[in-house]
Amino acid sequence: VSWGASYLVKSNDFTSSKDLFNGRYRALTQVTLTPTPKLGIALTYGRHNSDGLPRWAGTGSDNSSFPFVYLLTASYRNFPAGTGINRIGANVNDFGLGVRYQATKQITVGGWFGYSMATAVDNAQFAGGANEGDDARIMYWAAGMKVQDLGRRGNQLGFLVGMPPKVIDNDYTAGEDTSTSYHFELTYRHRINNRVYLQPGFYFVTSPGHVAGAAARAVGGARPRLDRRARNGPCRRTAARGGRGRQPP
């Protein structure tokens, strides 16, 4: 069993307890369990204060990035700073579960699940927006598998399926997602030699952004990878054989 914790704060005045504990902060704690050498389980709890931009912003739907956002009318686009967006801050409780299991010497499976509860800490500046105390629930998950040394030593096949962060319930109904997006990922790492790998991949997303009727998207590509750690590999192998290589004078 292992345990860790962290506390981060964004403040211009670290001498003020108000700025340290009532401003923008992020607290995190995690317990990792290893019941067997093949099984690992991580339990995570976090709490952070958001000024309208949660920690997962940009990874899921627009609603999950801004659960209490309110678009202002054209006559009020100078608030704040001309963005036309009133981002209401929130206190967020995050719960996470991660599991990894080595089924065989070559096959590893795993996944993670996250659930967040956000509570608005202010009222919208204009009618129609969220109110202080409004609650939103955000959920996300993923599961995957990797197969090591498939076809050749050093090769790796990977598959992942998951759901990006989605607002499944919101007191501010305009900020609730009405559809569900799924992400599929298939990658293969091919070893060319001890240093160079080529990794092609294919990605497919349904209903991007959890938007009903949004066209699915597919992307494919390949990227080279250089592993600098393999530079001294032959030397290590020679040493492992008992140092039968040529000895210095």
mmCIF file of C-alpha atoms in Angstrom:
data_model
loop_
_atom_site.group_PDB
_atom_site.id
_atom_site.type_symbol
_atom_site.label_atom_id
_atom_site.label_comp_id
_atom_site.label_asym_id
_atom_site.label_seq_id
_atom_site.Cartn_x
_atom_site.Cartn_y
_atom_site.Cartn_z
ATOM 1 C CA VAL A 1 0.000 0.000 0.000
ATOM 2 C CA SER A 2 1.261 3.467 -0.831
ATOM 3 C CA TRP A 3 -0.220 6.893 -0.206
ATOM 4 C CA GLY A 4 0.454 10.355 -1.529
ATOM 5 C CA ALA A 5 -1.029 13.836 -1.283
ATOM 6 C CA SER A 6 -0.501 17.274 -2.771
ATOM 7 C CA TYR A 7 -1.864 20.803 -2.405
ATOM 8 C CA LEU A 8 -1.413 23.466 -5.043
ATOM 9 C CA VAL A 9 -2.541 27.065 -4.899
ATOM 10 C CA LYS A 10 -2.517 29.922 -7.394
ATOM 11 C CA SER A 11 -2.188 33.172 -5.518
ATOM 12 C CA ASN A 12 -0.313 36.450 -5.705
ATOM 13 C CA ASP A 13 -0.156 36.698 -1.911
ATOM 14 C CA PHE A 14 1.022 33.598 -0.054
ATOM 15 C CA THR A 15 1.001 35.438 3.274
ATOM 16 C CA SER A 16 -2.793 35.582 3.331
ATOM 17 C CA SER A 17 -4.718 32.549 4.625
ATOM 18 C CA LYS A 18 -7.654 33.665 2.508
ATOM 19 C CA ASP A 19 -5.598 33.385 -0.665
ATOM 20 C CA LEU A 20 -4.150 30.039 0.432
ATOM 21 C CA PHE A 21 -7.411 28.302 1.322
ATOM 22 C CA ASN A 22 -10.297 30.270 -0.197
ATOM 23 C CA GLY A 23 -8.856 31.151 -3.588
ATOM 24 C CA ARG A 24 -7.948 28.933 -6.521
ATOM 25 C CA TYR A 25 -6.487 25.716 -5.172
ATOM 26 C CA ARG A 26 -6.205 22.002 -5.936
ATOM 27 C CA ALA A 27 -5.886 19.270 -3.316
ATOM 28 C CA LEU A 28 -5.283 15.636 -4.249
ATOM 29 C CA THR A 29 -4.746 12.384 -2.394
ATOM 30 C CA GLN A 30 -4.254 8.867 -3.748
ATOM 31 C CA VAL A 31 -4.020 5.409 -2.235
ATOM 32 C CA THR A 32 -2.447 2.649 -4.342
ATOM 33 C CA LEU A 33 -3.085 -0.998 -3.541
ATOM 34 C CA THR A 34 -1.125 -3.952 -4.942
ATOM 35 C CA PRO A 35 -2.831 -7.108 -3.647
ATOM 36 C CA THR A 36 -0.690 -9.212 -5.993
ATOM 37 C CA PRO A 37 2.329 -8.422 -8.170
ATOM 38 C CA LYS A 38 0.021 -8.545 -11.204
ATOM 39 C CA LEU A 39 -2.793 -6.326 -9.879
ATOM 40 C CA GLY A 40 -2.693 -2.626 -9.066
ATOM 41 C CA ILE A 41 -5.610 -0.480 -7.855
ATOM 42 C CA ALA A 42 -5.526 3.290 -7.356
ATOM 43 C CA LEU A 43 -8.183 5.223 -5.426
ATOM 44 C CA THR A 44 -8.095 8.977 -5.854
ATOM 45 C CA TYR A 45 -9.890 11.905 -4.258
ATOM 46 C CA GLY A 46 -9.361 15.504 -5.223
ATOM 47 C CA ARG A 47 -10.962 18.854 -4.528
ATOM 48 C CA HIS A 48 -10.317 22.054 -6.400
ATOM 49 C CA ASN A 49 -11.733 25.512 -6.743
ATOM 50 C CA SER A 50 -12.352 26.549 -10.318
ATOM 51 C CA ASP A 51 -12.954 30.009 -11.724
ATOM 52 C CA GLY A 52 -15.087 28.384 -14.411
ATOM 53 C CA LEU A 53 -12.374 26.193 -15.932
ATOM 54 C CA PRO A 54 -12.252 22.738 -14.260
ATOM 55 C CA ARG A 55 -9.072 20.646 -14.329
ATOM 56 C CA TRP A 56 -10.431 18.396 -17.126
ATOM 57 C CA ALA A 57 -11.377 21.348 -19.357
ATOM 58 C CA GLY A 58 -10.705 20.699 -23.022
ATOM 59 C CA THR A 59 -10.809 16.897 -22.761
ATOM 60 C CA GLY A 60 -14.582 16.428 -23.001
ATOM 61 C CA SER A 61 -17.670 18.382 -23.996
ATOM 62 C CA ASP A 62 -17.971 22.163 -23.836
ATOM 63 C CA ASN A 63 -20.486 21.686 -21.024
ATOM 64 C CA SER A 64 -17.999 19.656 -18.981
ATOM 65 C CA SER A 65 -15.372 22.361 -19.526
ATOM 66 C CA PHE A 66 -17.817 25.105 -18.483
ATOM 67 C CA PRO A 67 -20.724 23.484 -16.584
ATOM 68 C CA PHE A 68 -22.113 26.826 -15.448
ATOM 69 C CA VAL A 69 -21.179 29.008 -18.409
ATOM 70 C CA TYR A 70 -23.554 31.723 -19.554
ATOM 71 C CA LEU A 71 -23.226 33.379 -22.963
ATOM 72 C CA LEU A 72 -23.963 37.065 -22.685
ATOM 73 C CA THR A 73 -25.988 39.053 -25.162
ATOM 74 C CA ALA A 74 -24.153 41.217 -27.683
ATOM 75 C CA SER A 75 -24.730 44.390 -25.658
ATOM 76 C CA TYR A 76 -22.808 42.911 -22.714
ATOM 77 C CA ARG A 77 -19.850 41.417 -24.574
ATOM 78 C CA ASN A 78 -17.444 43.548 -22.551
ATOM 79 C CA PHE A 79 -17.933 41.323 -19.497
ATOM 80 C CA PRO A 80 -15.503 39.899 -18.752
ATOM 81 C CA ALA A 81 -12.811 41.432 -20.923
ATOM 82 C CA GLY A 82 -14.900 41.239 -24.074
ATOM 83 C CA THR A 83 -15.233 37.461 -24.110
ATOM 84 C CA GLY A 84 -18.996 37.424 -23.927
ATOM 85 C CA ILE A 85 -18.804 34.577 -21.431
ATOM 86 C CA ASN A 86 -19.724 34.648 -17.747
ATOM 87 C CA ARG A 87 -17.810 31.721 -16.229
ATOM 88 C CA ILE A 88 -19.173 31.007 -12.790
ATOM 89 C CA GLY A 89 -16.688 29.543 -10.345
ATOM 90 C CA ALA A 90 -17.267 26.184 -8.706
ATOM 91 C CA ASN A 91 -16.050 23.959 -5.916
ATOM 92 C CA VAL A 92 -15.384 20.513 -7.369
ATOM 93 C CA ASN A 93 -15.014 17.119 -5.685
ATOM 94 C CA ASP A 94 -13.297 14.504 -7.864
ATOM 95 C CA PHE A 95 -13.381 10.736 -7.318
ATOM 96 C CA GLY A 96 -11.280 8.337 -9.357
ATOM 97 C CA LEU A 97 -10.591 4.633 -9.673
ATOM 98 C CA GLY A 98 -7.805 3.079 -11.741
ATOM 99 C CA VAL A 99 -7.093 -0.622 -12.250
ATOM 100 C CA ARG A 100 -4.227 -2.410 -13.998
ATOM 101 C CA TYR A 101 -3.900 -6.173 -14.340
ATOM 102 C CA GLN A 102 -1.173 -8.170 -16.056
ATOM 103 C CA ALA A 103 -3.128 -11.145 -17.367
ATOM 104 C CA THR A 104 -0.113 -12.851 -18.946
ATOM 105 C CA LYS A 105 3.511 -12.034 -19.600
ATOM 106 C CA GLN A 106 2.452 -10.286 -22.819
ATOM 107 C CA ILE A 107 -1.107 -9.035 -22.133
ATOM 108 C CA THR A 108 -2.005 -6.198 -19.773
ATOM 109 C CA VAL A 109 -5.516 -4.814 -19.288
ATOM 110 C CA GLY A 110 -6.634 -1.762 -17.360
ATOM 111 C CA GLY A 111 -8.881 1.224 -17.151
ATOM 112 C CA TRP A 112 -10.058 4.159 -15.122
ATOM 113 C CA PHE A 113 -13.311 5.733 -13.989
ATOM 114 C CA GLY A 114 -13.902 9.283 -12.840
ATOM 115 C CA TYR A 115 -16.864 11.046 -11.238
ATOM 116 C CA SER A 116 -16.923 14.720 -10.318
ATOM 117 C CA MET A 117 -19.403 16.862 -8.421
ATOM 118 C CA ALA A 118 -19.282 20.597 -9.114
ATOM 119 C CA THR A 119 -21.174 23.256 -7.145
ATOM 120 C CA ALA A 120 -21.541 26.820 -8.408
ATOM 121 C CA VAL A 121 -20.239 29.419 -5.947
ATOM 122 C CA ASP A 122 -21.815 32.504 -7.523
ATOM 123 C CA ASN A 123 -24.844 33.686 -9.453
ATOM 124 C CA ALA A 124 -24.934 34.525 -13.132
ATOM 125 C CA GLN A 125 -24.800 38.249 -13.778
ATOM 126 C CA PHE A 126 -27.957 38.112 -15.886
ATOM 127 C CA ALA A 127 -31.261 36.252 -15.850
ATOM 128 C CA GLY A 128 -31.217 32.801 -17.365
ATOM 129 C CA GLY A 129 -27.836 31.723 -16.043
ATOM 130 C CA ALA A 130 -26.806 29.347 -13.268
ATOM 131 C CA ASN A 131 -27.327 30.215 -9.621
ATOM 132 C CA GLU A 132 -25.163 29.786 -6.569
ATOM 133 C CA GLY A 133 -25.583 26.265 -5.208
ATOM 134 C CA ASP A 134 -26.427 24.672 -8.557
ATOM 135 C CA ASP A 135 -24.889 21.206 -8.856
ATOM 136 C CA ALA A 136 -23.438 19.426 -11.892
ATOM 137 C CA ARG A 137 -22.289 15.807 -12.204
ATOM 138 C CA ILE A 138 -19.514 14.890 -14.639
ATOM 139 C CA MET A 139 -18.478 11.346 -15.518
ATOM 140 C CA TYR A 140 -15.768 9.780 -17.698
ATOM 141 C CA TRP A 141 -14.191 6.353 -18.153
ATOM 142 C CA ALA A 142 -11.854 4.311 -20.332
ATOM 143 C CA ALA A 143 -10.692 0.718 -20.674
ATOM 144 C CA GLY A 144 -7.820 -0.662 -22.669
ATOM 145 C CA MET A 145 -5.488 -3.511 -23.416
ATOM 146 C CA LYS A 146 -1.924 -3.820 -24.655
ATOM 147 C CA VAL A 147 -0.151 -6.842 -26.102
ATOM 148 C CA GLN A 148 3.629 -6.796 -25.782
ATOM 149 C CA ASP A 149 6.059 -8.412 -28.271
ATOM 150 C CA LEU A 150 3.355 -9.100 -30.850
ATOM 151 C CA GLY A 151 5.015 -10.400 -33.998
ATOM 152 C CA ARG A 152 8.472 -9.362 -32.846
ATOM 153 C CA ARG A 153 10.266 -8.541 -29.619
ATOM 154 C CA GLY A 154 9.684 -4.883 -28.786
ATOM 155 C CA ASN A 155 6.466 -4.527 -30.800
ATOM 156 C CA GLN A 156 3.277 -3.522 -28.998
ATOM 157 C CA LEU A 157 -0.422 -3.500 -29.913
ATOM 158 C CA GLY A 158 -2.739 -1.202 -27.976
ATOM 159 C CA PHE A 159 -6.505 -0.714 -27.896
ATOM 160 C CA LEU A 160 -8.544 1.820 -25.932
ATOM 161 C CA VAL A 161 -12.243 2.655 -25.691
ATOM 162 C CA GLY A 162 -13.754 5.289 -23.454
ATOM 163 C CA MET A 163 -16.125 8.147 -22.835
ATOM 164 C CA PRO A 164 -14.669 11.673 -22.523
ATOM 165 C CA PRO A 165 -15.922 13.871 -19.640
ATOM 166 C CA LYS A 166 -19.699 14.311 -19.933
ATOM 167 C CA VAL A 167 -22.209 16.288 -17.854
ATOM 168 C CA ILE A 168 -24.760 13.629 -16.942
ATOM 169 C CA ASP A 169 -26.824 15.878 -14.645
ATOM 170 C CA ASN A 170 -26.959 19.627 -14.058
ATOM 171 C CA ASP A 171 -29.344 21.855 -12.117
ATOM 172 C CA TYR A 172 -28.537 24.424 -14.802
ATOM 173 C CA THR A 173 -30.211 22.372 -17.548
ATOM 174 C CA ALA A 174 -28.654 24.367 -20.399
ATOM 175 C CA GLY A 175 -25.290 22.967 -19.295
ATOM 176 C CA GLU A 176 -26.268 19.285 -19.484
ATOM 177 C CA ASP A 177 -25.127 17.011 -22.325
ATOM 178 C CA THR A 178 -27.908 15.324 -24.299
ATOM 179 C CA SER A 179 -25.862 12.785 -26.271
ATOM 180 C CA THR A 180 -22.929 10.442 -25.604
ATOM 181 C CA SER A 181 -19.575 10.365 -27.363
ATOM 182 C CA TYR A 182 -17.278 7.341 -27.438
ATOM 183 C CA HIS A 183 -13.583 7.335 -28.250
ATOM 184 C CA PHE A 184 -11.877 4.359 -29.902
ATOM 185 C CA GLU A 185 -8.122 4.123 -30.340
ATOM 186 C CA LEU A 186 -5.989 1.438 -31.978
ATOM 187 C CA THR A 187 -2.185 1.742 -32.089
ATOM 188 C CA TYR A 188 0.710 -0.489 -33.025
ATOM 189 C CA ARG A 189 4.350 0.136 -32.153
ATOM 190 C CA HIS A 190 6.722 -1.553 -34.588
ATOM 191 C CA ARG A 191 10.384 -1.954 -33.639
ATOM 192 C CA ILE A 192 12.696 -1.263 -36.555
ATOM 193 C CA ASN A 193 15.865 -1.662 -34.475
ATOM 194 C CA ASN A 194 16.977 -1.157 -30.865
ATOM 195 C CA ARG A 195 16.558 2.593 -31.136
ATOM 196 C CA VAL A 196 13.925 3.332 -33.762
ATOM 197 C CA TYR A 197 10.211 2.548 -33.653
ATOM 198 C CA LEU A 198 7.343 3.368 -36.003
ATOM 199 C CA GLN A 199 3.920 3.804 -34.404
ATOM 200 C CA PRO A 200 0.845 3.942 -36.671
ATOM 201 C CA GLY A 201 -2.534 4.657 -35.083
ATOM 202 C CA PHE A 202 -6.218 4.971 -35.862
ATOM 203 C CA TYR A 203 -8.715 7.034 -33.857
ATOM 204 C CA PHE A 204 -12.510 7.091 -34.164
ATOM 205 C CA VAL A 205 -14.897 9.348 -32.212
ATOM 206 C CA THR A 206 -18.691 9.184 -32.275
ATOM 207 C CA SER A 207 -20.829 12.274 -31.542
ATOM 208 C CA PRO A 208 -17.811 14.523 -30.853
ATOM 209 C CA GLY A 209 -18.335 16.794 -27.861
ATOM 210 C CA HIS A 210 -21.381 14.747 -26.791
ATOM 211 C CA VAL A 211 -23.369 16.752 -29.332
ATOM 212 C CA ALA A 212 -26.436 15.002 -30.753
ATOM 213 C CA GLY A 213 -26.245 14.660 -34.524
ATOM 214 C CA ALA A 214 -22.546 15.553 -34.728
ATOM 215 C CA ALA A 215 -20.773 13.612 -37.474
ATOM 216 C CA ALA A 216 -18.342 10.928 -36.342
ATOM 217 C CA ARG A 217 -14.661 11.632 -36.928
ATOM 218 C CA ALA A 218 -11.865 9.282 -37.910
ATOM 219 C CA VAL A 219 -8.149 10.079 -37.919
ATOM 220 C CA GLY A 220 -5.200 7.926 -38.872
ATOM 221 C CA GLY A 221 -1.493 8.565 -38.840
ATOM 222 C CA ALA A 222 1.966 7.315 -37.979
ATOM 223 C CA ARG A 223 4.884 8.755 -36.048
ATOM 224 C CA PRO A 224 8.517 7.692 -35.611
ATOM 225 C CA ARG A 225 9.979 7.288 -32.146
ATOM 226 C CA LEU A 226 13.604 7.292 -31.018
ATOM 227 C CA ASP A 227 14.453 5.446 -27.812
ATOM 228 C CA ARG A 228 17.723 6.906 -26.492
ATOM 229 C CA ARG A 229 17.788 4.443 -23.592
ATOM 230 C CA ALA A 230 18.764 1.646 -25.988
ATOM 231 C CA ARG A 231 22.055 3.332 -26.900
ATOM 232 C CA ASN A 232 24.114 1.248 -24.476
ATOM 233 C CA GLY A 233 22.029 -1.913 -24.819
ATOM 234 C CA PRO A 234 24.805 -4.102 -26.372
ATOM 235 C CA CYS A 235 27.199 -3.158 -23.568
ATOM 236 C CA ARG A 236 24.685 -4.252 -20.942
ATOM 237 C CA ARG A 237 24.124 -7.548 -22.728
ATOM 238 C CA THR A 238 27.881 -8.188 -22.870
ATOM 239 C CA ALA A 239 28.151 -7.546 -19.139
ATOM 240 C CA ALA A 240 25.247 -9.910 -18.501
ATOM 241 C CA ARG A 241 27.117 -12.693 -20.317
ATOM 242 C CA GLY A 242 29.996 -12.392 -17.874
ATOM 243 C CA GLY A 243 31.981 -9.616 -19.525
ATOM 244 C CA ARG A 244 33.280 -11.678 -22.429
ATOM 245 C CA GLY A 245 33.789 -8.554 -24.476
ATOM 246 C CA ARG A 246 37.215 -7.123 -25.106
ATOM 247 C CA GLN A 247 38.778 -5.753 -21.932
ATOM 248 C CA PRO A 248 40.672 -2.456 -21.899
ATOM 249 C CA PRO A 249 44.441 -2.733 -21.523
#
